[in-house]
PDB file of C-alpha atoms and ligand atoms in Angstrom:
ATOM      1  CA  UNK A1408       0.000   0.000   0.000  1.00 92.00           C
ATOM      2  CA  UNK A1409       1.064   3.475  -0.842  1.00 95.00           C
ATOM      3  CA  UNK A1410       0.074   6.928  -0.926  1.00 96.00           C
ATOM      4  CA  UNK A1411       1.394   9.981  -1.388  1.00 98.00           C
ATOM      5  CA  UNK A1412       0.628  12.823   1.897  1.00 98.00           C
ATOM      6  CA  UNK A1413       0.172  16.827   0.601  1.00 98.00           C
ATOM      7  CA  UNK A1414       0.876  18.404   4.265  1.00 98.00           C
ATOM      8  CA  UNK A1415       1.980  17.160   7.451  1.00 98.00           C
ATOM      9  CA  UNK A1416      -1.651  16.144   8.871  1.00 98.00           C
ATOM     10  CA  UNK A1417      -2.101  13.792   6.220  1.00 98.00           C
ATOM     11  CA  UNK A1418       1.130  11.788   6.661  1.00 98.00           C
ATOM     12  CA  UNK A1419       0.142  12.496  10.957  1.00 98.00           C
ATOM     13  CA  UNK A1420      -3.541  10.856  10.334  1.00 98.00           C
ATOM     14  CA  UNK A1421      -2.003   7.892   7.911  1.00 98.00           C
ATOM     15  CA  UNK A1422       0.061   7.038  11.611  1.00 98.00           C
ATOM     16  CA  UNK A1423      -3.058   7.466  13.357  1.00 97.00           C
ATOM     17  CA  UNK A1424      -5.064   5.001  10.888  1.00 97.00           C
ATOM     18  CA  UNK A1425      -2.096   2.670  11.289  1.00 97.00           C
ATOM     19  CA  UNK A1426      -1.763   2.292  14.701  1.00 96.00           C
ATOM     20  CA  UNK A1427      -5.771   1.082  14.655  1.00 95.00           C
ATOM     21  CA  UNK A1428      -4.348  -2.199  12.761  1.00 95.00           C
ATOM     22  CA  UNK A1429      -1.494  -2.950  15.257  1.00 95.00           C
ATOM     23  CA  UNK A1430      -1.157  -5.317  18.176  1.00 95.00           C
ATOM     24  CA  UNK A1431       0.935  -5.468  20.781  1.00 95.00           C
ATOM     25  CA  UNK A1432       4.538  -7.014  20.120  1.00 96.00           C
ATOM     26  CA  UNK A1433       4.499  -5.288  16.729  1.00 96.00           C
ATOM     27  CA  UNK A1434       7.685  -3.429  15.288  1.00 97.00           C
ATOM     28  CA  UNK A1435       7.107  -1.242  12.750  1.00 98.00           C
ATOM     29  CA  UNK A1436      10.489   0.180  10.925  1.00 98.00           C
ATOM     30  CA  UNK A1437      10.409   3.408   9.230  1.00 98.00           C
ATOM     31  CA  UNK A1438      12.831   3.798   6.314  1.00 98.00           C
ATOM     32  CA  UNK A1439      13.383   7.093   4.536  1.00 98.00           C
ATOM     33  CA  UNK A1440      16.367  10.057   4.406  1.00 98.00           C
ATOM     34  CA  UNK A1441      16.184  12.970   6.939  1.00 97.00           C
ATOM     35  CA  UNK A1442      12.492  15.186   7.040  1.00 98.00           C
ATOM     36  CA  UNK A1443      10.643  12.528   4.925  1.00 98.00           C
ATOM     37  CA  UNK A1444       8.621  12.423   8.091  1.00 98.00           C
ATOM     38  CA  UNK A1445       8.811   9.432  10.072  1.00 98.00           C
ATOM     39  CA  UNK A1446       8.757  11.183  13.292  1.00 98.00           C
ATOM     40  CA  UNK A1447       5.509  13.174  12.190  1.00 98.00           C
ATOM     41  CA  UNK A1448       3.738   9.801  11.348  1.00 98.00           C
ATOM     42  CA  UNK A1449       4.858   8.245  14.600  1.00 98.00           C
ATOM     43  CA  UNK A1450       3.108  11.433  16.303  1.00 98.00           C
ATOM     44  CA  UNK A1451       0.073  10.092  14.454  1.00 98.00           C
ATOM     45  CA  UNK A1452       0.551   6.634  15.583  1.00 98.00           C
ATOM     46  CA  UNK A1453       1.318   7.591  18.854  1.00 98.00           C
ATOM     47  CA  UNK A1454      -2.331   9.508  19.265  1.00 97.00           C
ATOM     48  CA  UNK A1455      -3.840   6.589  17.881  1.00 96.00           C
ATOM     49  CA  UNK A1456      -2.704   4.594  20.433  1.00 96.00           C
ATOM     50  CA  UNK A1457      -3.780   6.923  22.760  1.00 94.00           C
ATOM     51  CA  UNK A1458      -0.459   8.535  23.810  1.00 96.00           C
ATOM     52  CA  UNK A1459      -1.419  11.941  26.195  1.00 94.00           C
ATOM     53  CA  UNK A1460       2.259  12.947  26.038  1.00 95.00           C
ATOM     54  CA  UNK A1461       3.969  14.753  23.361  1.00 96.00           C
ATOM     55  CA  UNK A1462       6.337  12.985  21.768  1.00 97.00           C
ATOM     56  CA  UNK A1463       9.705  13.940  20.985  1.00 97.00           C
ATOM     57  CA  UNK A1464      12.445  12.753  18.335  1.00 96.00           C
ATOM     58  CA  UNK A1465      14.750  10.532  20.071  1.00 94.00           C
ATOM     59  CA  UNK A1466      17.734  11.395  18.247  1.00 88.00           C
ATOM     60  CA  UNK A1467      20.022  12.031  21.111  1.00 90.00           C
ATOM     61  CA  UNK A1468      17.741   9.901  23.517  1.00 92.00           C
ATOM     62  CA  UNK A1469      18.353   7.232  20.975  1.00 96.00           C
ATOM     63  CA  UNK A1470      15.171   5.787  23.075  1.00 97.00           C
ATOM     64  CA  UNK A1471      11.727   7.251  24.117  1.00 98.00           C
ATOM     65  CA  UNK A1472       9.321   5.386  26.200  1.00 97.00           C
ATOM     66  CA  UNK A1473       5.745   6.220  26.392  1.00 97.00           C
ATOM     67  CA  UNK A1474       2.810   5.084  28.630  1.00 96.00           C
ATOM     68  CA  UNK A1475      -0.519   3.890  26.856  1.00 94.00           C
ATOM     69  CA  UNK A1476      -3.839   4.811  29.085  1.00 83.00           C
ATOM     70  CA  UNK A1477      -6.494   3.713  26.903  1.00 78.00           C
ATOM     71  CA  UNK A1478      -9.209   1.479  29.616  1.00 77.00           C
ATOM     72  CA  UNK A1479      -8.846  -1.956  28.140  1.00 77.00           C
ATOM     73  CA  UNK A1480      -5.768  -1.520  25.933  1.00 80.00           C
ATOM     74  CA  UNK A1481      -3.679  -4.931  26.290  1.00 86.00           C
ATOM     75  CA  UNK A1482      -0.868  -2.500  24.799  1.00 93.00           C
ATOM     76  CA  UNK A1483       0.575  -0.700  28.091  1.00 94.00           C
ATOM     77  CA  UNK A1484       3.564   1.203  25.916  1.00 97.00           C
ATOM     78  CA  UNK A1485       4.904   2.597  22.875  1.00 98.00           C
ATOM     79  CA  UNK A1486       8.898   2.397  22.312  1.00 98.00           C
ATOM     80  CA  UNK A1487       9.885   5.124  19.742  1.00 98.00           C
ATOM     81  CA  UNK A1488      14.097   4.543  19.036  1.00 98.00           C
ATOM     82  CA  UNK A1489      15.613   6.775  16.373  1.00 97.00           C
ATOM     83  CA  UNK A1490      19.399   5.231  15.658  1.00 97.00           C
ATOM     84  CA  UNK A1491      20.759   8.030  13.257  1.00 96.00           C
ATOM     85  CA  UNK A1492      23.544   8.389  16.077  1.00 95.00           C
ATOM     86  CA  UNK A1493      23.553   4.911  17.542  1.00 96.00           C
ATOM     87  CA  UNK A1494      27.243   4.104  17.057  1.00 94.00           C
ATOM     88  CA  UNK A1495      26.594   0.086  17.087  1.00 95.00           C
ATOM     89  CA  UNK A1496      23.672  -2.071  18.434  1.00 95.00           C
ATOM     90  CA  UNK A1497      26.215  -2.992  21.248  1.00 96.00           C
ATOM     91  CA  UNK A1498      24.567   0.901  22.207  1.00 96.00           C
ATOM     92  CA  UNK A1499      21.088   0.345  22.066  1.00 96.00           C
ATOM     93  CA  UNK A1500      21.305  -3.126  23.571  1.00 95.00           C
ATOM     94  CA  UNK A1501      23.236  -1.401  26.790  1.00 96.00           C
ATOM     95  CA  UNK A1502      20.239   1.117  27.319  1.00 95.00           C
ATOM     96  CA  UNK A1503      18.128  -2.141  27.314  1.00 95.00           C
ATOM     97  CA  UNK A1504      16.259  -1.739  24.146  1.00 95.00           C
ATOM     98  CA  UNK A1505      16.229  -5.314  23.966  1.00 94.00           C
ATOM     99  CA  UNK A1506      13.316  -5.860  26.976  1.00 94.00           C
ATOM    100  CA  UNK A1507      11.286  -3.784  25.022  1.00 95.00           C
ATOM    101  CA  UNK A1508      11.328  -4.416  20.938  1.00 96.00           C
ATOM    102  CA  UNK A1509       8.740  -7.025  20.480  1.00 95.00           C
ATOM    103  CA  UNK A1510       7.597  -7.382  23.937  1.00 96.00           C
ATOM    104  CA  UNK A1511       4.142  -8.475  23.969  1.00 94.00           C
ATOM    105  CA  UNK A1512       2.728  -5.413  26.010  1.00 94.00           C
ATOM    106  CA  UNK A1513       4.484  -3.147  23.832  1.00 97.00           C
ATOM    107  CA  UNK A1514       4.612  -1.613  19.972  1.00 97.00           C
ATOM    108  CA  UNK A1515       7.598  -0.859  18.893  1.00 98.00           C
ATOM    109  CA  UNK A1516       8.830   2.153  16.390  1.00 98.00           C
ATOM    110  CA  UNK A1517      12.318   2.425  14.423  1.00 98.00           C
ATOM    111  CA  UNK A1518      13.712   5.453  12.686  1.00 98.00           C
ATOM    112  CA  UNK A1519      16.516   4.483  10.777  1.00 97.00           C
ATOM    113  CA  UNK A1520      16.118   0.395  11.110  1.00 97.00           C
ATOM    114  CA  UNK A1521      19.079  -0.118   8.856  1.00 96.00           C
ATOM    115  CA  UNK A1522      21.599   0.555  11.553  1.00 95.00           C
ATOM    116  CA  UNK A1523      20.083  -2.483  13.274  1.00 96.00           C
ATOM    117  CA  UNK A1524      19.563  -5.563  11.238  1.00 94.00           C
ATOM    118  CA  UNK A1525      20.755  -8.577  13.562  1.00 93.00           C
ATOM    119  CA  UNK A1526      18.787  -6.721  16.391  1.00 93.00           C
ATOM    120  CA  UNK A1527      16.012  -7.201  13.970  1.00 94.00           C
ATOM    121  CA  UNK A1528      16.760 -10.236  12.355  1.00 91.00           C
ATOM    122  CA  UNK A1529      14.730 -12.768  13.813  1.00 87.00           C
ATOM    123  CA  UNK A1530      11.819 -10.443  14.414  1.00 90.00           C
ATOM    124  CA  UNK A1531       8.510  -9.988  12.301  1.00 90.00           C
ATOM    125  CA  UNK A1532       8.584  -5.849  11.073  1.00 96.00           C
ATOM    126  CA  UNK A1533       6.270  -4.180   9.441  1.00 97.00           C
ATOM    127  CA  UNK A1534       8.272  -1.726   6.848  1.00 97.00           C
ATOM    128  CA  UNK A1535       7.117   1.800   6.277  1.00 98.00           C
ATOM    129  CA  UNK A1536       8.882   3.435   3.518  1.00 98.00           C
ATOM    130  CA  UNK A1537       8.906   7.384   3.375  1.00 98.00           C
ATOM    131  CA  UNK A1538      10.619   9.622   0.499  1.00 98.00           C
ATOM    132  CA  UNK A1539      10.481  13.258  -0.588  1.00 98.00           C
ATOM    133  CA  UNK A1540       7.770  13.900  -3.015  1.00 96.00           C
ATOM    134  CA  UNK A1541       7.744  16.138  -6.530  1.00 95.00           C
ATOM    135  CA  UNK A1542       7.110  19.370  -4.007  1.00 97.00           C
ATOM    136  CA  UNK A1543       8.309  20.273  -0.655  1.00 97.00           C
ATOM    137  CA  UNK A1544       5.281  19.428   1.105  1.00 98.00           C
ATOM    138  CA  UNK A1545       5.053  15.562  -0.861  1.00 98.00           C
ATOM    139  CA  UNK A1546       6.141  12.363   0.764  1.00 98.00           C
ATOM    140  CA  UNK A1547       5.483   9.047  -0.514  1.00 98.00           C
ATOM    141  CA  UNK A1548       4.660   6.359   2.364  1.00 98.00           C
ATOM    142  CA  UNK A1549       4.873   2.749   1.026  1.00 98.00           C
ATOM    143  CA  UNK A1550       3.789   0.191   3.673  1.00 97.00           C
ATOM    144  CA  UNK A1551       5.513  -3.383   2.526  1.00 90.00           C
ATOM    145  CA  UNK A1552       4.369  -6.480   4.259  1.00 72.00           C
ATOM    146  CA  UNK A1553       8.332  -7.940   3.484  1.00 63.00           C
TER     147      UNK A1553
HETATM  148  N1  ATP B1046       3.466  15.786   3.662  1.00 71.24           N
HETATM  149  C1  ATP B1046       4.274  15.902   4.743  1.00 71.24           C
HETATM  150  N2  ATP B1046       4.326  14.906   5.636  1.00 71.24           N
HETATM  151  C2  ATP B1046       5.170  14.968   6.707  1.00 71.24           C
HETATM  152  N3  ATP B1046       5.975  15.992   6.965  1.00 71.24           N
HETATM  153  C3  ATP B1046       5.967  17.033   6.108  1.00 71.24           C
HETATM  154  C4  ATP B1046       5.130  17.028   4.966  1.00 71.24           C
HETATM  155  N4  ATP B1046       5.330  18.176   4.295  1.00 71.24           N
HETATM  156  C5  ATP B1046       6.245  18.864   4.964  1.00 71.24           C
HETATM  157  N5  ATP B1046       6.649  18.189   6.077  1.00 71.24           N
HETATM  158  C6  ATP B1046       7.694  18.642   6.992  1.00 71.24           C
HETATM  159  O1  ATP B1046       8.777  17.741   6.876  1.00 71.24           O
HETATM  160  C7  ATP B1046       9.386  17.561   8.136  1.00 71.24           C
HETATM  161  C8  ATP B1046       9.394  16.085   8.531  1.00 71.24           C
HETATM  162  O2  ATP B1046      10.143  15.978   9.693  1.00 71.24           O
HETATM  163  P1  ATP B1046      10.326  14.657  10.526  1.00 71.24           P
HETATM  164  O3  ATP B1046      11.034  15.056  11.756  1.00 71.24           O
HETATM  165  O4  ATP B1046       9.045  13.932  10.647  1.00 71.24           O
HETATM  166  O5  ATP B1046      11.311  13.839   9.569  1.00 71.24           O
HETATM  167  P2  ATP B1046      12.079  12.493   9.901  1.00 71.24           P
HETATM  168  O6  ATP B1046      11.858  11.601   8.736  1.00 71.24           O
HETATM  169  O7  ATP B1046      11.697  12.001  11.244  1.00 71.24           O
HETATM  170  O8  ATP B1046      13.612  12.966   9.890  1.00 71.24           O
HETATM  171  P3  ATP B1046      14.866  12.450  10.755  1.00 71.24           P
HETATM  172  O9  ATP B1046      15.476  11.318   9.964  1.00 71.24           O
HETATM  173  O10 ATP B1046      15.752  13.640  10.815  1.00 71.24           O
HETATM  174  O11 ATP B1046      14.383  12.010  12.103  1.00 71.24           O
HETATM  175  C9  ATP B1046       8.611  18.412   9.139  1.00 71.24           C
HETATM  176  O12 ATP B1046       9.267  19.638   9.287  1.00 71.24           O
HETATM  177  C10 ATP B1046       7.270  18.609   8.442  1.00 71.24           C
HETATM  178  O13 ATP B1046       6.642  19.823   8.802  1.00 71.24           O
HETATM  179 MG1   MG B1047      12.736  11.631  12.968  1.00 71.24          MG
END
């Protein structure tokens, strides 16, 4: 599935509709160069999950952990890890990252997944593509099921 998002609200609500078909232990890994707007969707996602707090880009927190609230939500957080400055996955696994990505009372969001593949390796992701579109306020997202 793909479509192409005119402002940042659209590419926000295609999070939001998103997050409706997870479950908990999911790990969705967002692909794309810098601004194509994978923290903007996960803002989405993260208000479809029902996420009070605002989130911020984890790029020097190279981690963010958020509480879910919804009454009867079997999800209890959302793990939001950005790894443009993770040095190695020796990094992210010493800040514990581990406990969380695909733990069953959790979903699971990666900026930059690349910089992680035998973290990921034996784990099911859903892959979220995002690029720059034919204006400044385009981006392509391309969900693959791969
Ligand atoms: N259609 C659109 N969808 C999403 N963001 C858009 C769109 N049009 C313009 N923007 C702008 O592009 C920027 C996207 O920033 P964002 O932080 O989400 O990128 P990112 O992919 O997370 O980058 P990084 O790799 O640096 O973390 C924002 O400034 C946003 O306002
Ligand atoms: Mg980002």
């Amino acid at each position: 599935m793909r479509l192409t998002t005119k402002t940042e609200p659209e590419t926000k609500n295609f999070g939001k509709k998103i997050a409706s078909t997870l479950r908990g232990g999911d790990i969705v890994a967002l692909y794309g160069e810098l601004g194509t707007g994978k923290t903007v969707f996960t803002k989405g996602l993260a208000a479809g999950l029902g996420v009070k707090e605002e989130i911020t880009s984890p790029t020097f927190t190279l981690m963010n952990i958020y509480k879910i609230q919804s009454p009867g939500s079997k999800v209890q957080s959302l793990v939001h890890v950005d790894t443009y400055r993770l040095k190695n996955e020796a990094e992210l696994i010493g800040i514990g990252a581990e406990d969380y990505i695909g733990a069953p009372g959790t979903i699971t969001v990666i900026e930059w997944p690349e910089k992680i593949t035998s973290l990921l390796k034996l784990k099911t992701v859903i892959n979220i593509h995002f690029k720059h579109g034919q204006t400044p306020s385009e981006r392509s997202v391309e969900v693959r099921d791969n």
